[in-house]
Amino acid sequence: MEVIKKAAENAKLPLEVVSLKVKYPQGDEKQLLKAVTGREVPSGALPIEIGCVVSNVGTVHAVYEAVVLDKPLIERVVTVSGGALKNPQNLKVRIGTPISSLIEECGGFKEVPAKIVVGGPMMGFTIYDLDTPVTKGTSGILALTSREVNGAHRTACISCGRCIEACPMGLDPTNLFKYIDHSDYDSADSLGLMDCKECGSCGFVCLARIPLVQGMRLGKKMLRMKKVKS
Ligand code: SF4
Ligand code: SF4
């Protein structure tokens, strides 16, 4: 933090460094804007509509390289981690590099991973082929052990309400999921499905291990397809 503040001072630009509480999903643009500016982005609106633009450091750096150095986006920093990996690291790699090469660079596996996830532990997706290439959106790769993967089986919803408490967007994940499960996407839309940030908080706290975030993703996809057709 002090290093960043010092760099901002030295840049002699109208910059302010603000530190926030460590909590998930603080990095989501709507949560970030509320925490930093106190302004709320209305449902279905974009940050620009409240006079803000949110860009992460990697994007700002890529814009600098493209505009000032005339360098296209050909590489990015990827966090390679997880208990199954020998030597976790942050690596700067060329886009298109197979994930197997990153794992090799980290010394390979110390045990057979139960799951390889691309992205973060909450929002990432499982891959089954280590030849999958790094793309401009690959922020992390996790090689998880069976101890790190919760293998509990799904049961029926017990109406505990934990998913509602956990949702940073104030949604009702349990009822959204029920509508999506019955292919009633219009009712899910009326409950605010499109405001879901796919942060995974609801699924993380669900004692019944219901794949809530996967349901939200599917529901949003189906709604988008429906809107394109109509
Ligand atoms: S994934 Fe779940 S917790 Fe996160 S915004 Fe969507 S419904 Fe809410
Ligand atoms: S957390 Fe899971 S079990 Fe509890 S209400 Fe939500 S969906 Fe149902």
XYZ file of C-alpha atoms and ligand atoms in Angstrom:
246
model
C 0.000 0.000 0.000
C 2.771 2.442 0.991
C 4.668 1.621 -2.226
C 1.573 2.366 -4.332
C 0.911 5.624 -2.434
C 4.535 6.706 -2.966
C 4.350 5.870 -6.693
C 1.107 7.871 -6.993
C 2.750 10.873 -5.274
C 5.801 10.652 -7.530
C 3.597 10.520 -10.645
C 2.385 14.049 -9.787
C -1.036 13.273 -11.227
C -4.423 13.930 -9.591
C -4.514 10.424 -8.110
C -5.953 9.240 -4.818
C -5.173 5.789 -3.415
C -8.053 4.338 -1.391
C -7.688 1.157 0.666
C -10.762 -1.006 1.196
C -11.785 -3.797 3.535
C -10.702 -7.233 2.325
C -13.965 -8.963 1.486
C -15.481 -10.929 -1.368
C -16.650 -9.817 -3.951
C -15.114 -6.380 -3.345
C -13.551 -6.394 -6.832
C -16.893 -6.422 -8.626
C -17.341 -3.012 -10.285
C -20.699 -2.233 -8.680
C -19.433 -3.099 -5.166
C -16.208 -1.218 -5.830
C -18.011 1.937 -6.958
C -20.281 1.888 -3.919
C -17.322 1.439 -1.562
C -15.119 4.111 -3.216
C -17.623 6.759 -4.359
C -20.767 5.945 -2.356
C -22.701 5.927 -5.666
C -24.906 3.010 -6.688
C -25.209 1.733 -10.255
C -28.944 1.174 -10.890
C -30.183 -2.255 -11.960
C -29.416 -2.897 -15.643
C -27.272 0.268 -15.935
C -23.553 0.705 -16.639
C -21.016 2.570 -14.423
C -20.700 5.322 -17.070
C -24.318 6.241 -16.298
C -23.209 7.424 -12.832
C -20.114 9.095 -14.292
C -17.594 6.302 -13.587
C -15.360 3.905 -15.498
C -13.780 0.881 -13.771
C -10.570 -0.592 -15.207
C -8.246 -3.053 -13.527
C -4.486 -2.486 -13.374
C -3.791 -5.099 -16.066
C -6.142 -3.375 -18.513
C -4.688 0.079 -17.821
C -1.175 -1.296 -18.361
C -2.242 -3.004 -21.608
C -3.753 0.295 -22.848
C -0.478 2.080 -22.009
C 1.541 -0.530 -23.921
C -0.816 -0.379 -26.925
C -1.069 3.422 -27.129
C 2.392 4.540 -25.994
C 4.614 1.592 -26.933
C 2.617 0.392 -29.948
C 2.653 -3.125 -28.466
C -0.427 -5.304 -29.004
C -1.833 -7.481 -26.218
C 0.326 -10.592 -26.607
C 1.029 -11.568 -22.990
C -0.459 -11.421 -19.496
C 0.304 -12.314 -15.874
C -1.318 -15.576 -14.723
C -1.442 -16.819 -11.109
C -0.747 -20.566 -11.088
C -1.609 -22.053 -7.707
C -3.360 -24.817 -5.744
C -2.311 -27.541 -3.312
C -1.530 -30.068 -6.044
C 1.192 -27.856 -7.531
C 4.875 -28.155 -6.554
C 5.873 -24.506 -6.848
C 2.982 -21.988 -7.238
C 3.969 -18.766 -9.035
C 2.754 -15.702 -10.884
C 3.947 -16.057 -14.470
C 4.020 -13.598 -17.358
C 3.125 -15.694 -20.391
C 2.298 -15.312 -24.052
C -1.389 -15.612 -24.934
C -1.880 -18.996 -26.598
C 0.609 -20.842 -24.347
C -0.839 -24.237 -23.326
C -1.672 -24.554 -19.629
C 0.558 -27.662 -19.471
C 3.614 -25.405 -20.067
C 2.688 -23.186 -17.100
C 2.323 -26.241 -14.874
C 5.710 -27.499 -16.050
C 7.244 -24.081 -15.238
C 5.846 -24.472 -11.697
C 7.660 -27.794 -11.256
C 4.665 -29.972 -12.166
C 2.277 -31.668 -9.749
C 3.213 -33.029 -6.331
C 0.030 -35.120 -6.319
C -2.662 -35.931 -8.877
C -5.052 -32.930 -8.918
C -8.735 -33.638 -8.309
C -9.693 -30.621 -10.417
C -8.010 -28.016 -12.636
C -9.833 -24.696 -12.547
C -9.262 -21.741 -14.878
C -10.106 -18.450 -13.143
C -10.628 -17.916 -9.420
C -11.903 -20.441 -6.865
C -15.397 -18.855 -6.845
C -15.980 -17.930 -10.488
C -13.596 -20.226 -12.349
C -14.533 -23.195 -14.534
C -13.130 -26.721 -14.644
C -11.029 -27.789 -17.616
C -10.286 -31.347 -18.688
C -7.519 -30.751 -21.232
C -4.125 -29.327 -20.234
C -3.547 -28.255 -23.844
C -6.172 -25.535 -23.273
C -4.437 -22.258 -24.171
C -4.071 -19.128 -22.054
C -6.389 -16.391 -23.364
C -6.483 -12.679 -22.591
C -9.060 -13.476 -19.879
C -7.038 -16.186 -18.084
C -6.277 -14.614 -14.707
C -5.450 -17.792 -12.802
C -5.072 -21.556 -12.929
C -5.753 -23.696 -9.855
C -4.635 -27.306 -9.491
C -6.782 -28.433 -6.561
C -6.330 -31.515 -4.381
C -9.271 -33.708 -3.329
C -9.033 -32.039 0.130
C -9.512 -28.616 -1.490
C -12.501 -29.748 -3.539
C -15.736 -30.112 -1.621
C -17.075 -33.406 -2.929
C -20.312 -33.380 -0.871
C -23.443 -34.435 -2.774
C -26.347 -32.165 -3.633
C -29.470 -32.474 -1.492
C -32.826 -30.653 -1.495
C -32.988 -26.959 -0.494
C -33.544 -26.623 3.264
C -34.757 -23.000 2.995
C -32.021 -21.779 5.325
C -31.751 -18.418 3.530
C -27.940 -18.383 3.656
C -27.724 -17.749 -0.101
C -29.969 -14.668 0.241
C -27.809 -13.262 3.038
C -24.646 -13.918 1.021
C -25.757 -12.319 -2.253
C -24.013 -8.924 -2.654
C -26.626 -7.883 -5.236
C -29.555 -8.402 -2.874
C -31.009 -11.204 -5.022
C -32.943 -14.299 -3.964
C -30.764 -17.115 -5.390
C -32.921 -19.969 -4.104
C -36.057 -18.779 -5.924
C -34.070 -17.727 -8.999
C -32.663 -21.249 -9.176
C -36.123 -22.796 -8.818
C -37.425 -20.766 -11.773
C -34.372 -21.586 -13.894
C -34.669 -25.270 -12.977
C -38.235 -25.164 -14.341
C -37.116 -23.283 -17.485
C -39.231 -20.292 -16.375
C -36.672 -17.698 -17.444
C -39.163 -14.804 -17.589
C -39.997 -15.191 -13.893
C -36.266 -15.363 -13.123
C -35.810 -12.184 -15.184
C -38.491 -10.423 -13.157
C -36.577 -11.392 -9.961
C -33.484 -9.600 -11.334
C -31.500 -12.525 -12.755
C -29.575 -10.254 -15.132
C -28.164 -8.346 -12.122
C -26.382 -11.535 -10.969
C -22.593 -10.995 -11.084
C -21.870 -14.756 -11.014
C -19.686 -14.171 -7.955
C -20.396 -17.674 -6.576
C -21.088 -16.491 -2.993
C -24.534 -18.166 -2.914
C -23.204 -21.560 -4.024
C -20.278 -21.290 -1.593
C -22.530 -20.978 1.477
C -25.245 -23.423 0.327
C -25.415 -26.339 2.763
C -27.412 -28.383 0.230
C -24.563 -28.022 -2.331
C -26.995 -26.790 -4.980
C -25.054 -25.558 -8.054
C -26.589 -22.073 -7.766
C -24.042 -20.109 -9.786
C -24.084 -22.645 -12.624
C -27.873 -22.239 -12.646
C -27.556 -18.432 -12.802
C -25.117 -18.693 -15.726
C -27.450 -21.001 -17.614
C -30.497 -18.816 -16.900
C -28.717 -15.658 -18.079
C -27.548 -17.411 -21.243
C -31.069 -18.625 -22.010
C -32.522 -15.148 -21.418
C -29.943 -13.548 -23.731
C -30.742 -16.108 -26.445
C -34.460 -15.454 -25.998
C -33.957 -11.681 -26.296
C -31.853 -12.075 -29.482
C -34.572 -14.238 -31.105
C -37.461 -11.891 -30.211
S -23.750 -15.682 -8.020
Fe -25.264 -15.836 -6.399
S -24.502 -14.507 -4.784
Fe -23.402 -13.901 -6.630
S -24.651 -12.244 -7.513
Fe -25.367 -14.145 -8.455
S -27.094 -14.793 -7.216
Fe -25.946 -13.280 -6.005
S -28.416 -21.714 0.827
Fe -29.008 -23.519 -0.357
S -30.276 -24.681 1.076
Fe -30.163 -22.605 1.905
S -31.956 -21.511 1.001
Fe -30.245 -21.160 -0.362
S -30.463 -22.801 -1.919
Fe -31.666 -23.423 -0.149
